[in-house]
Amino acid sequence: MKFNDAYNYTKDLNIIYCEDDSDVLYELSEIFDRFFNSVDRAVDGRDALKKYKKYYKMYNRYYDIVVTDIRMPHMDGIELVKEIKKIEPKQLILVISAYTDSKEVIKLLNMGINYFLHKPIDFDNIINVLYEISKKAYGDKQLIQSHKNTLETNVLLEQLVKEKTKELYEKLYFDILTGLPKRNKLMEDIDKYYPKGLLLINIKEFKNINGVYGSKIGDQVLKKFSLVLKALSIGSCKLYSLGGDEFVIINIKKEFSSDECLLKAIEIISYIDDHPVQAVIDHKKVDIYLSIIIGISTDGDNILGKADLALKYAYKKRLPYAKYSEELNLVKNSKDNLIWTKKIKKALNEDRVVPFFQPIVTNNGKVKYESLIRIIEKDKHISPYYFLKVSKKSGLYNLLTRVMIEKTFKIFSNRDESFSVNLTYEDISDSKLIGFLIDNIIKYKVQGRFIVEILESESIDDFEIVKNFIKVMKRLDVSISIDDFGSGYSNFIYLTQIEPDFIKIDGSIIKQIDRDETSYKIAQTIIDFSKKLGINTIAEYVHSKAVYDKLKSMGISGFQGYYFSEPLENIDTFIFDKKELL
């Protein structure tokens, strides 16, 4: 489809484009501006609906086309479509979204949207869609003037929507090979029936069948196997295909017992063991014996996930089946904890616990750094997300903190920048650790440049310990920063009592500040209040230019996040252009 072909239909049309992601809004708007007579923009569904109504009041007609995303704050795309269809049922609507939930897409098609495009958008694809929908809009204008063929067009559109809906429904909900309902239908039925029993059935080593006989024979086997399962799951049971070699049976009978579920699993295993599946190979019938493993769950909450955990347990223990119980989770957690405890000990012994540094850029162009713990493992840098909680349970956390303090201080003893280390309430409560901290402050002569970041924690039960610690640090010319302010237990009275030098506004507030009014108001309140107390504010999670520009206009003191840099192993690799702050 050529540009000129589409432009012949789009050039006189007026549209509204609704998108909450500013980068996507800007990118697609540039494309739309090249095609349409006028393009109005909206940042969410509520904004779009308001402009939609205003447009009619001004011009006594509606937009030719509405283009919208699905997931947006205040009012999402589904609700917007619903409201617009109430006002103008014939409105042409194009939905462009990365969201792929089949139920939501089908709901939109049933509402009467005309086209649905997945992000990211291919340029040729969008030209084709603009051609089709604009051709329709252009035709509608002609039909309105002549009052001809309106009924026929509506019937054709309705038929098209029904056909597309049916086609999409079958594709999303049913397996082409076996004809069985797929995962989407299973999840829908789990919500609908809240089953008392679920069997997750896996064919052991099915890949070997494909490897020996080929995928065509493998498909034959799956078809025959699904028919056997269907025969064994009659009555109140429903059968589903999860794709490949996995199947699910649920029982929707309300009085279905745990024992009945177990007996059904044994019945299926016994039958499959004794009865081969026949496949036709080179015009001859061949018996292929299968072996299956079943994960069983009779707990209605997250029943599929628990059956999957039971299946994995059965595989590990080489059992024909396993039934979910809380002990399975305990076994898994205990095993994970043991693995990470060994990894942490080994990393400490092999000196693989290291500090990384993320820059904090102040609004006057100065740069300081936050020290962040990492474990190096086979050329990978392991985030504390995976091991910090385990280190606390295993008693290794104190050792990690000591390593971080000493290594960080040693690096900055030969540098001029200010830097910070994170301490928890548990750290501050440990007199031996604080003694170690003070010794290193003096040893490496970092007074005047060192900042303690006190992490938010609801475990603080003696506020005097925190206040006394801060007094000691102030005497050593150490600055105090409150990390993650705005989360946990934090409040403004807390600031007046401990008088920190800095507060870091929590990332949960910052990350959507360019599009969420509530986040903006909270951040602005924190900034204004801090200024009155003479406290500098730093924004965490500054991940885009849009977020940075918004914060800059609010008068914040410093910025930290991936927009400037990810955490660095080597500080000297950080390159910063001060023009970025202009």
Coordinates of C-alpha atoms in Angstrom, one line a residue:
M1 CA 0.0 0.0 0.0
K2 CA 1.5 3.3 -1.1
F3 CA 1.4 6.5 0.9
N4 CA -0.5 8.4 -1.8
D5 CA -3.2 5.7 -1.9
A6 CA -3.9 6.2 1.8
Y7 CA -3.5 10.0 1.7
N8 CA -6.3 10.4 -0.9
Y9 CA -8.7 9.2 1.8
T10 CA -7.1 10.6 4.9
K11 CA -6.3 14.2 3.9
D12 CA -9.7 15.6 4.7
L13 CA -10.3 13.6 7.9
N14 CA -10.1 14.8 11.5
I15 CA -9.1 12.4 14.3
I16 CA -8.3 12.3 18.0
Y17 CA -5.4 10.1 19.3
C18 CA -5.4 9.0 22.9
E19 CA -2.1 7.6 24.4
D20 CA -0.7 7.9 28.0
D21 CA 2.9 7.1 27.0
S22 CA 4.4 10.4 25.9
D23 CA 7.1 8.8 23.7
V24 CA 4.6 6.7 21.8
L25 CA 2.1 9.7 21.6
Y26 CA 4.9 11.8 20.0
E27 CA 6.1 9.1 17.6
L28 CA 2.7 8.1 16.2
S29 CA 1.4 11.7 16.2
E30 CA 4.2 12.5 13.7
I31 CA 2.9 9.8 11.4
F32 CA -0.8 10.9 11.8
D33 CA 0.1 14.5 11.2
R34 CA 1.4 13.5 7.7
F35 CA -1.9 11.9 6.8
F36 CA -4.8 13.7 8.4
N37 CA -6.3 17.2 8.2
S38 CA -6.1 17.6 11.9
V39 CA -5.0 15.5 14.9
D40 CA -6.1 16.2 18.5
R41 CA -4.2 14.5 21.3
A42 CA -5.3 13.2 24.6
V43 CA -3.3 11.7 27.5
D44 CA -5.9 9.4 28.9
G45 CA -9.5 8.2 28.4
R46 CA -11.0 10.9 30.5
D47 CA -9.2 13.6 28.6
A48 CA -10.2 12.1 25.3
L49 CA -13.9 11.8 26.2
K50 CA -13.9 15.5 27.3
K51 CA -12.4 16.6 24.0
Y52 CA -14.7 14.3 22.0
K53 CA -17.8 16.0 23.5
K54 CA -16.2 19.5 23.1
Y55 CA -15.4 18.8 19.4
Y56 CA -19.1 18.1 18.7
K57 CA -20.2 21.3 20.5
M58 CA -17.8 23.3 18.4
Y59 CA -18.4 21.7 15.0
N60 CA -21.8 19.9 15.3
R61 CA -20.1 16.6 14.2
Y62 CA -17.9 14.0 15.7
Y63 CA -14.3 13.1 14.9
D64 CA -14.0 10.9 11.8
I65 CA -11.8 8.4 13.6
V66 CA -10.9 7.8 17.2
V67 CA -7.5 6.1 17.9
T68 CA -6.8 4.9 21.4
D69 CA -4.5 2.8 23.6
I70 CA -6.0 0.3 26.1
R71 CA -4.1 0.6 29.4
M72 CA -4.3 4.2 30.7
P73 CA -4.8 5.9 34.0
H74 CA -8.1 7.6 35.1
M75 CA -10.1 5.9 32.3
D76 CA -8.7 3.1 30.1
G77 CA -9.3 2.5 26.4
I78 CA -12.1 -0.1 27.0
E79 CA -14.1 2.3 29.1
L80 CA -13.5 5.1 26.6
V81 CA -14.8 2.9 23.7
K82 CA -17.8 2.0 25.8
E83 CA -18.6 5.7 26.5
I84 CA -18.0 6.8 22.9
K85 CA -20.2 4.1 21.5
K86 CA -23.0 5.3 23.8
I87 CA -22.7 8.7 22.3
E88 CA -22.1 7.7 18.7
P89 CA -22.6 4.0 17.9
K90 CA -21.2 4.4 14.4
Q91 CA -18.0 6.0 15.5
L92 CA -14.9 4.5 13.7
I93 CA -12.3 3.4 16.3
L94 CA -8.8 2.0 15.9
V95 CA -7.1 0.5 19.0
I96 CA -3.3 0.4 19.2
S97 CA -1.9 -1.3 22.2
A98 CA 0.9 -3.6 23.4
Y99 CA -1.7 -5.2 25.7
T100 CA -2.6 -8.7 24.5
D101 CA -5.1 -10.1 26.9
S102 CA -7.5 -12.0 24.6
K103 CA -10.6 -11.4 26.7
E104 CA -10.0 -7.6 26.6
V105 CA -9.5 -7.7 22.8
I106 CA -12.7 -9.7 22.3
K107 CA -14.6 -7.4 24.5
L108 CA -13.4 -4.4 22.4
L109 CA -14.4 -6.2 19.1
N110 CA -17.8 -6.9 20.6
M111 CA -18.1 -3.2 21.4
G112 CA -17.6 -2.5 17.7
I113 CA -14.1 -1.3 17.2
N114 CA -13.0 -1.4 13.6
Y115 CA -9.3 -2.3 13.9
F116 CA -6.8 -3.5 16.5
L117 CA -3.0 -3.1 16.0
H118 CA -0.3 -4.5 18.3
K119 CA 2.7 -2.4 19.4
P120 CA 5.4 -1.9 18.2
I121 CA 3.8 -0.7 15.0
D122 CA 5.2 -1.6 11.6
F123 CA 5.1 1.5 9.3
D124 CA 3.7 -0.4 6.2
N125 CA 1.2 -2.1 8.4
I126 CA -0.2 1.1 9.8
I127 CA -0.4 2.7 6.4
N128 CA -2.5 -0.3 5.2
V129 CA -4.8 0.1 8.3
L130 CA -5.1 3.9 7.8
Y131 CA -6.0 3.3 4.2
E132 CA -8.8 0.8 5.2
I133 CA -10.3 2.7 8.1
S134 CA -10.0 6.1 6.3
K135 CA -11.5 4.7 3.2
K136 CA -14.4 3.7 5.4
A137 CA -14.6 7.1 7.1
Y138 CA -14.5 8.8 3.7
G139 CA -17.2 6.5 2.4
D140 CA -19.3 7.3 5.5
K141 CA -19.2 11.0 4.7
Q142 CA -20.5 10.3 1.2
L143 CA -23.2 8.1 2.6
I144 CA -24.3 10.6 5.1
Q145 CA -24.7 13.2 2.3
S146 CA -26.6 10.8 0.0
H147 CA -28.4 8.7 2.7
K148 CA -27.7 5.6 0.5
N149 CA -26.5 2.2 1.3
T150 CA -26.3 3.0 5.1
L151 CA -28.1 -0.1 6.2
E152 CA -26.1 -2.3 3.9
T153 CA -22.8 -0.9 5.1
N154 CA -23.8 -1.4 8.8
V155 CA -24.8 -5.0 8.1
L156 CA -21.5 -5.7 6.4
L157 CA -19.5 -4.1 9.2
E158 CA -21.5 -6.1 11.8
Q159 CA -20.9 -9.2 9.8
L160 CA -17.2 -8.4 9.6
V161 CA -16.9 -7.8 13.3
K162 CA -18.7 -11.1 14.0
E163 CA -16.5 -13.0 11.7
K164 CA -13.3 -11.4 13.0
T165 CA -14.5 -12.0 16.6
K166 CA -15.3 -15.7 15.9
E167 CA -12.0 -16.1 14.1
L168 CA -10.0 -14.5 17.0
Y169 CA -12.0 -16.4 19.6
E170 CA -11.2 -19.7 18.0
K171 CA -7.6 -18.9 17.6
L172 CA -7.1 -17.7 21.1
Y173 CA -9.3 -20.2 22.9
F174 CA -8.9 -23.5 21.0
D175 CA -5.9 -25.7 20.1
I176 CA -5.7 -26.2 16.3
L177 CA -4.2 -29.7 16.6
T178 CA -6.5 -31.3 19.2
G179 CA -9.5 -29.0 19.1
L180 CA -9.4 -28.7 22.9
P181 CA -9.8 -25.4 24.7
K182 CA -6.5 -23.8 25.5
R183 CA -5.0 -21.9 28.5
N184 CA -7.1 -18.8 28.0
K185 CA -10.3 -20.8 28.2
L186 CA -8.9 -22.8 31.2
M187 CA -8.2 -19.6 33.2
E188 CA -11.6 -18.2 32.3
D189 CA -13.3 -21.5 33.5
I190 CA -11.2 -21.5 36.7
D191 CA -12.6 -18.1 37.5
K192 CA -16.1 -19.2 36.6
Y193 CA -16.3 -22.6 38.3
Y194 CA -13.6 -22.3 41.0
P195 CA -12.9 -26.0 40.7
K196 CA -12.2 -28.3 43.6
G197 CA -9.7 -30.4 41.8
L198 CA -7.2 -30.0 39.0
L199 CA -4.9 -32.5 37.3
L200 CA -1.9 -31.2 35.3
I201 CA -0.8 -34.0 33.0
N202 CA 2.6 -34.2 31.3
I203 CA 3.8 -36.8 28.8
K204 CA 7.3 -37.8 30.0
E205 CA 10.0 -37.4 27.4
F206 CA 7.6 -36.6 24.6
K207 CA 10.4 -34.9 22.7
N208 CA 11.9 -38.4 22.2
I209 CA 8.8 -39.4 20.2
N210 CA 9.2 -36.4 17.9
G211 CA 12.9 -37.1 17.7
V212 CA 12.5 -40.8 16.7
Y213 CA 9.3 -40.7 14.6
G214 CA 9.2 -37.0 13.5
S215 CA 6.7 -34.3 14.4
K216 CA 3.9 -35.5 12.1
I217 CA 3.8 -38.8 14.1
G218 CA 4.1 -36.8 17.3
D219 CA 1.0 -34.9 16.3
Q220 CA -0.9 -38.1 15.6
V221 CA 0.1 -39.3 19.1
L222 CA -1.1 -36.1 20.7
K223 CA -4.4 -36.3 18.9
K224 CA -5.0 -39.9 20.0
F225 CA -3.8 -39.2 23.5
S226 CA -6.2 -36.2 23.8
L227 CA -9.1 -38.5 22.7
V228 CA -8.2 -41.0 25.4
L229 CA -8.1 -38.3 28.1
K230 CA -11.4 -37.0 26.9
A231 CA -12.9 -40.4 27.3
L232 CA -11.4 -40.7 30.8
S233 CA -12.7 -37.3 31.9
I234 CA -16.4 -37.6 31.1
G235 CA -19.0 -36.4 33.6
S236 CA -18.2 -33.3 35.6
C237 CA -14.7 -33.0 34.3
K238 CA -13.4 -30.6 31.6
L239 CA -10.3 -31.2 29.5
Y240 CA -7.8 -28.6 28.2
S241 CA -4.6 -28.5 26.2
L242 CA -1.8 -26.3 27.4
G243 CA 0.1 -26.9 24.2
G244 CA 2.6 -29.6 23.3
D245 CA 2.7 -32.4 25.9
E246 CA 0.7 -30.8 28.7
F247 CA -3.0 -31.2 29.4
V248 CA -5.3 -30.2 32.3
I249 CA -8.4 -31.8 33.7
I250 CA -10.6 -29.8 36.1
N251 CA -13.6 -31.1 38.0
I252 CA -16.4 -28.5 38.4
K253 CA -18.6 -30.6 40.8
K254 CA -19.0 -28.6 44.0
E255 CA -18.9 -31.6 46.3
F256 CA -15.8 -33.1 44.5
S257 CA -13.5 -34.5 47.2
S258 CA -9.7 -34.7 47.4
D259 CA -9.8 -38.5 47.4
E260 CA -11.9 -38.5 44.2
C261 CA -9.2 -36.3 42.6
L262 CA -6.5 -38.7 43.6
L263 CA -8.4 -41.7 42.4
K264 CA -9.0 -40.0 39.0
A265 CA -5.2 -39.4 38.6
I266 CA -4.4 -43.0 39.5
E267 CA -7.1 -44.2 37.0
I268 CA -5.6 -42.2 34.2
I269 CA -2.0 -43.3 35.0
S270 CA -3.1 -46.9 35.1
Y271 CA -4.9 -46.8 31.8
I272 CA -2.1 -45.0 30.0
D273 CA 0.4 -47.5 31.3
D274 CA -1.6 -50.5 30.0
H275 CA -2.9 -49.1 26.7
P276 CA -0.6 -47.9 24.0
V277 CA -1.5 -45.2 21.6
Q278 CA -1.6 -46.3 18.0
A279 CA 0.0 -44.3 15.2
V280 CA 0.3 -45.0 11.5
I281 CA 3.9 -45.2 10.3
D282 CA 4.6 -46.1 6.7
H283 CA 1.0 -47.3 6.3
K284 CA 1.4 -49.6 9.3
K285 CA -0.2 -49.3 12.8
V286 CA 2.5 -49.0 15.5
D287 CA 1.8 -49.2 19.2
I288 CA 3.5 -46.4 21.1
Y289 CA 3.5 -46.7 24.9
L290 CA 3.5 -43.4 26.8
S291 CA 4.4 -42.6 30.4
I292 CA 2.8 -39.7 32.2
I293 CA 3.2 -37.7 35.4
I294 CA 0.4 -35.8 37.1
G295 CA 0.5 -32.8 39.4
I296 CA -2.6 -32.6 41.6
S297 CA -4.2 -29.6 43.4
T298 CA -7.4 -29.4 45.3
D299 CA -6.8 -25.9 46.6
G300 CA -9.0 -23.4 44.8
D301 CA -6.6 -20.4 45.2
N302 CA -4.0 -20.4 42.4
I303 CA -4.9 -24.0 41.7
L304 CA -3.0 -24.3 38.4
G305 CA 0.2 -22.9 39.9
K306 CA 0.0 -25.3 42.8
A307 CA -0.6 -28.2 40.5
D308 CA 2.5 -27.1 38.5
L309 CA 4.5 -27.1 41.7
A310 CA 3.3 -30.6 42.5
L311 CA 4.2 -31.8 39.0
K312 CA 7.8 -30.4 39.4
Y313 CA 8.0 -32.1 42.7
A314 CA 6.9 -35.4 41.2
Y315 CA 9.5 -35.1 38.5
K316 CA 12.3 -34.5 41.0
K317 CA 11.3 -37.4 43.2
R318 CA 10.5 -39.6 40.2
L319 CA 7.0 -40.2 41.3
P320 CA 4.0 -40.9 38.9
Y321 CA 2.0 -38.2 40.7
A322 CA 2.2 -35.7 43.5
K323 CA -0.5 -33.7 45.3
Y324 CA 0.2 -30.1 46.3
S325 CA 0.6 -29.3 50.0
E326 CA 2.2 -26.4 51.9
E327 CA 5.2 -28.6 52.6
L328 CA 6.1 -28.5 48.9
N329 CA 6.5 -24.7 49.2
L330 CA 8.5 -25.1 52.4
V331 CA 10.8 -27.6 50.8
K332 CA 11.4 -25.2 47.8
N333 CA 12.0 -22.2 50.0
S334 CA 14.3 -24.0 52.3
K335 CA 16.3 -25.4 49.4
D336 CA 16.6 -21.9 47.8
N337 CA 17.7 -20.4 51.1
L338 CA 20.4 -23.1 51.5
I339 CA 21.6 -22.5 47.9
W340 CA 21.9 -18.8 48.4
T341 CA 23.5 -19.1 51.8
K342 CA 26.2 -21.2 50.3
K343 CA 26.6 -18.7 47.4
I344 CA 27.0 -15.8 49.8
K345 CA 29.5 -17.6 52.0
K346 CA 31.5 -18.6 48.9
A347 CA 31.4 -15.0 47.5
L348 CA 32.7 -13.6 50.8
N349 CA 35.5 -16.2 51.0
E350 CA 36.5 -15.5 47.4
D351 CA 36.2 -11.7 47.7
R352 CA 33.4 -11.5 45.1
V353 CA 31.2 -9.1 47.1
V354 CA 31.7 -5.7 45.5
P355 CA 30.3 -2.2 45.5
F356 CA 28.7 -0.7 42.3
F357 CA 28.1 3.0 42.1
Q358 CA 25.2 4.9 40.7
P359 CA 25.7 8.6 40.1
I360 CA 23.5 11.3 41.7
V361 CA 23.5 14.4 39.6
T362 CA 22.7 17.7 41.4
N363 CA 21.0 20.6 39.7
N364 CA 24.3 22.6 39.9
G365 CA 26.2 20.0 37.9
K366 CA 28.0 18.2 40.7
V367 CA 28.0 14.4 40.9
K368 CA 28.1 12.1 43.9
Y369 CA 27.6 8.4 44.1
E370 CA 25.5 5.8 46.0
S371 CA 27.3 2.6 46.8
L372 CA 25.2 -0.5 45.9
I373 CA 26.1 -4.1 46.8
R374 CA 26.6 -6.8 44.1
I375 CA 27.9 -10.3 44.0
I376 CA 30.1 -11.3 41.0
E377 CA 29.3 -14.7 39.7
K378 CA 30.6 -16.1 36.4
D379 CA 30.9 -12.6 34.8
K380 CA 27.4 -11.7 36.0
H381 CA 26.6 -9.1 38.6
I382 CA 23.9 -10.5 41.0
S383 CA 21.5 -7.9 42.3
P384 CA 20.8 -7.8 46.1
Y385 CA 17.1 -8.7 45.3
Y386 CA 18.2 -12.3 45.1
F387 CA 20.3 -12.6 48.3
L388 CA 19.8 -9.8 50.8
K389 CA 16.8 -11.3 52.5
V390 CA 18.5 -14.7 52.7
S391 CA 21.6 -13.0 54.2
K392 CA 19.6 -11.6 57.0
K393 CA 18.0 -15.0 57.8
S394 CA 21.4 -16.8 57.7
G395 CA 23.3 -14.2 59.8
L396 CA 25.5 -13.1 57.0
Y397 CA 24.1 -9.6 56.5
N398 CA 26.4 -8.0 59.0
L399 CA 29.5 -9.4 57.1
L400 CA 28.2 -8.0 53.8
T401 CA 27.7 -4.6 55.3
R402 CA 31.2 -4.5 56.7
V403 CA 32.7 -5.5 53.3
M404 CA 30.7 -2.8 51.6
I405 CA 31.8 -0.1 54.1
E406 CA 35.5 -1.0 53.9
K407 CA 35.6 -1.4 50.1
T408 CA 33.6 1.7 49.4
F409 CA 35.7 3.9 51.8
K410 CA 38.9 2.5 50.4
I411 CA 37.9 3.5 46.9
F412 CA 36.8 7.0 47.8
S413 CA 39.8 7.7 50.1
N414 CA 41.6 8.4 46.8
R415 CA 38.8 10.5 45.2
D416 CA 37.2 13.9 45.8
E417 CA 33.5 13.1 45.3
S418 CA 30.9 12.7 48.0
F419 CA 29.4 9.2 48.4
S420 CA 26.8 7.3 50.3
V421 CA 26.3 3.8 51.9
N422 CA 23.0 2.3 52.9
L423 CA 22.3 1.4 56.5
T424 CA 19.2 -0.2 58.0
Y425 CA 17.7 0.2 61.4
E426 CA 19.3 -3.2 62.3
D427 CA 22.7 -1.8 61.3
I428 CA 22.3 1.3 63.4
S429 CA 21.2 -0.8 66.4
D430 CA 24.4 -2.9 66.2
S431 CA 26.9 -1.1 68.4
K432 CA 29.8 -3.2 67.1
L433 CA 29.0 -2.4 63.5
I434 CA 28.7 1.3 64.3
G435 CA 32.1 1.1 66.0
F436 CA 33.5 -0.5 62.8
L437 CA 31.9 2.3 60.7
I438 CA 33.4 5.1 62.9
D439 CA 36.9 3.4 62.8
N440 CA 36.7 3.4 58.9
I441 CA 35.5 7.0 58.7
I442 CA 38.6 8.1 60.6
K443 CA 41.0 5.6 59.0
Y444 CA 40.1 6.6 55.4
K445 CA 39.5 10.3 56.2
V446 CA 36.2 10.6 54.4
Q447 CA 34.7 13.2 56.8
G448 CA 32.8 15.9 55.0
R449 CA 32.2 13.6 51.9
F450 CA 30.5 10.6 53.4
I451 CA 26.7 10.3 53.5
V452 CA 24.7 7.7 55.4
E453 CA 21.5 6.7 53.7
I454 CA 19.1 5.4 56.3
L455 CA 16.7 3.0 54.6
E456 CA 13.0 3.2 55.3
S457 CA 11.9 0.4 57.6
E458 CA 8.8 -0.4 59.6
S459 CA 11.0 -2.3 62.1
I460 CA 12.1 0.9 63.9
D461 CA 10.9 0.4 67.5
D462 CA 13.3 2.7 69.3
F463 CA 13.5 6.1 67.6
E464 CA 16.1 7.3 70.2
I465 CA 18.7 4.9 68.7
V466 CA 18.3 6.5 65.3
K467 CA 18.5 10.1 66.8
N468 CA 21.6 9.2 68.9
F469 CA 23.3 7.6 65.8
I470 CA 22.7 10.8 63.8
K471 CA 24.2 13.0 66.5
V472 CA 27.3 10.9 66.5
M473 CA 27.6 11.1 62.7
K474 CA 27.0 14.8 62.7
R475 CA 30.0 15.2 65.1
L476 CA 32.1 13.3 62.6
D477 CA 31.0 15.7 59.8
V478 CA 28.9 12.9 58.1
S479 CA 25.7 13.9 56.3
I480 CA 22.4 12.0 56.7
S481 CA 20.0 11.1 53.9
I482 CA 16.6 9.4 54.3
D483 CA 16.2 6.8 51.6
D484 CA 12.8 5.8 49.9
F485 CA 11.0 8.7 51.6
G486 CA 7.2 8.5 50.8
S487 CA 7.1 4.8 51.4
G488 CA 6.7 2.7 54.5
Y489 CA 6.3 4.6 57.8
S490 CA 7.7 7.9 56.7
N491 CA 6.0 11.2 57.6
F492 CA 6.8 14.9 57.9
I493 CA 7.1 14.9 61.7
Y494 CA 9.9 12.3 61.2
L495 CA 11.8 14.9 59.2
T496 CA 11.6 17.6 61.8
Q497 CA 12.8 15.2 64.5
I498 CA 16.0 13.9 62.8
E499 CA 16.8 16.9 60.5
P500 CA 18.5 15.0 57.7
D501 CA 20.6 16.8 55.1
F502 CA 18.9 15.0 52.2
I503 CA 15.8 13.0 51.5
K504 CA 15.4 10.7 48.5
I505 CA 11.9 10.6 47.2
D506 CA 10.8 7.0 46.6
G507 CA 10.8 5.6 43.1
S508 CA 7.1 4.6 43.3
I509 CA 6.2 8.3 43.4
I510 CA 8.7 9.4 40.8
K511 CA 8.4 6.9 38.1
Q512 CA 5.0 8.1 36.8
I513 CA 5.2 11.7 37.9
D514 CA 5.0 12.9 34.3
R515 CA 1.6 11.3 33.8
D516 CA 0.1 10.8 37.2
E517 CA -1.4 13.9 38.9
T518 CA -1.4 12.3 42.4
S519 CA 2.3 11.4 42.2
Y520 CA 3.1 14.9 41.1
K521 CA 1.2 16.5 44.0
I522 CA 2.8 14.2 46.6
A523 CA 6.3 14.9 45.2
Q524 CA 5.7 18.7 45.1
T525 CA 4.4 18.6 48.7
I526 CA 7.6 16.8 49.8
I527 CA 9.8 19.2 47.9
D528 CA 8.1 22.3 49.2
F529 CA 8.1 21.1 52.8
S530 CA 11.8 20.1 52.6
K531 CA 12.8 23.5 51.3
K532 CA 11.2 25.1 54.3
L533 CA 13.3 22.9 56.6
G534 CA 16.5 23.5 54.5
I535 CA 16.6 19.8 53.4
N536 CA 17.8 18.9 49.9
T537 CA 15.6 16.6 47.9
I538 CA 16.8 13.9 45.5
A539 CA 14.5 12.0 43.1
E540 CA 15.1 8.2 42.6
Y541 CA 14.0 6.3 39.5
V542 CA 14.6 9.1 37.0
H543 CA 14.2 6.8 34.0
S544 CA 13.2 9.1 31.1
K545 CA 13.6 12.7 29.8
A546 CA 9.9 13.3 30.4
V547 CA 10.3 12.5 34.1
Y548 CA 13.5 14.5 34.3
D549 CA 12.0 17.6 32.7
K550 CA 9.0 17.4 35.1
L551 CA 11.2 17.1 38.2
K552 CA 13.5 19.9 37.0
S553 CA 10.5 22.3 36.8
M554 CA 9.5 21.3 40.4
G555 CA 12.8 22.6 41.9
I556 CA 14.3 19.3 43.1
S557 CA 17.9 19.3 44.2
G558 CA 19.3 16.1 42.6
F559 CA 18.5 13.2 40.3
Q560 CA 19.3 9.5 40.3
G561 CA 18.2 6.9 37.8
Y562 CA 18.8 5.1 34.6
Y563 CA 18.2 8.3 32.6
F564 CA 21.7 9.3 33.7
S565 CA 23.3 6.0 34.3
E566 CA 22.8 2.4 35.6
P567 CA 25.0 1.3 38.6
L568 CA 28.6 1.2 37.5
E569 CA 31.4 -1.1 38.6
N570 CA 34.0 1.6 37.5
I571 CA 33.1 5.2 38.5
D572 CA 35.3 6.6 35.8
T573 CA 33.2 5.1 33.0
F574 CA 30.4 7.6 33.9
I575 CA 30.3 10.5 31.4
F576 CA 28.1 13.4 32.1
D577 CA 27.4 16.5 30.0
K578 CA 26.4 19.4 32.2
K579 CA 24.3 20.7 29.2
E580 CA 21.8 18.0 30.3
L581 CA 20.8 20.2 33.2
L582 CA 20.1 23.3 31.1

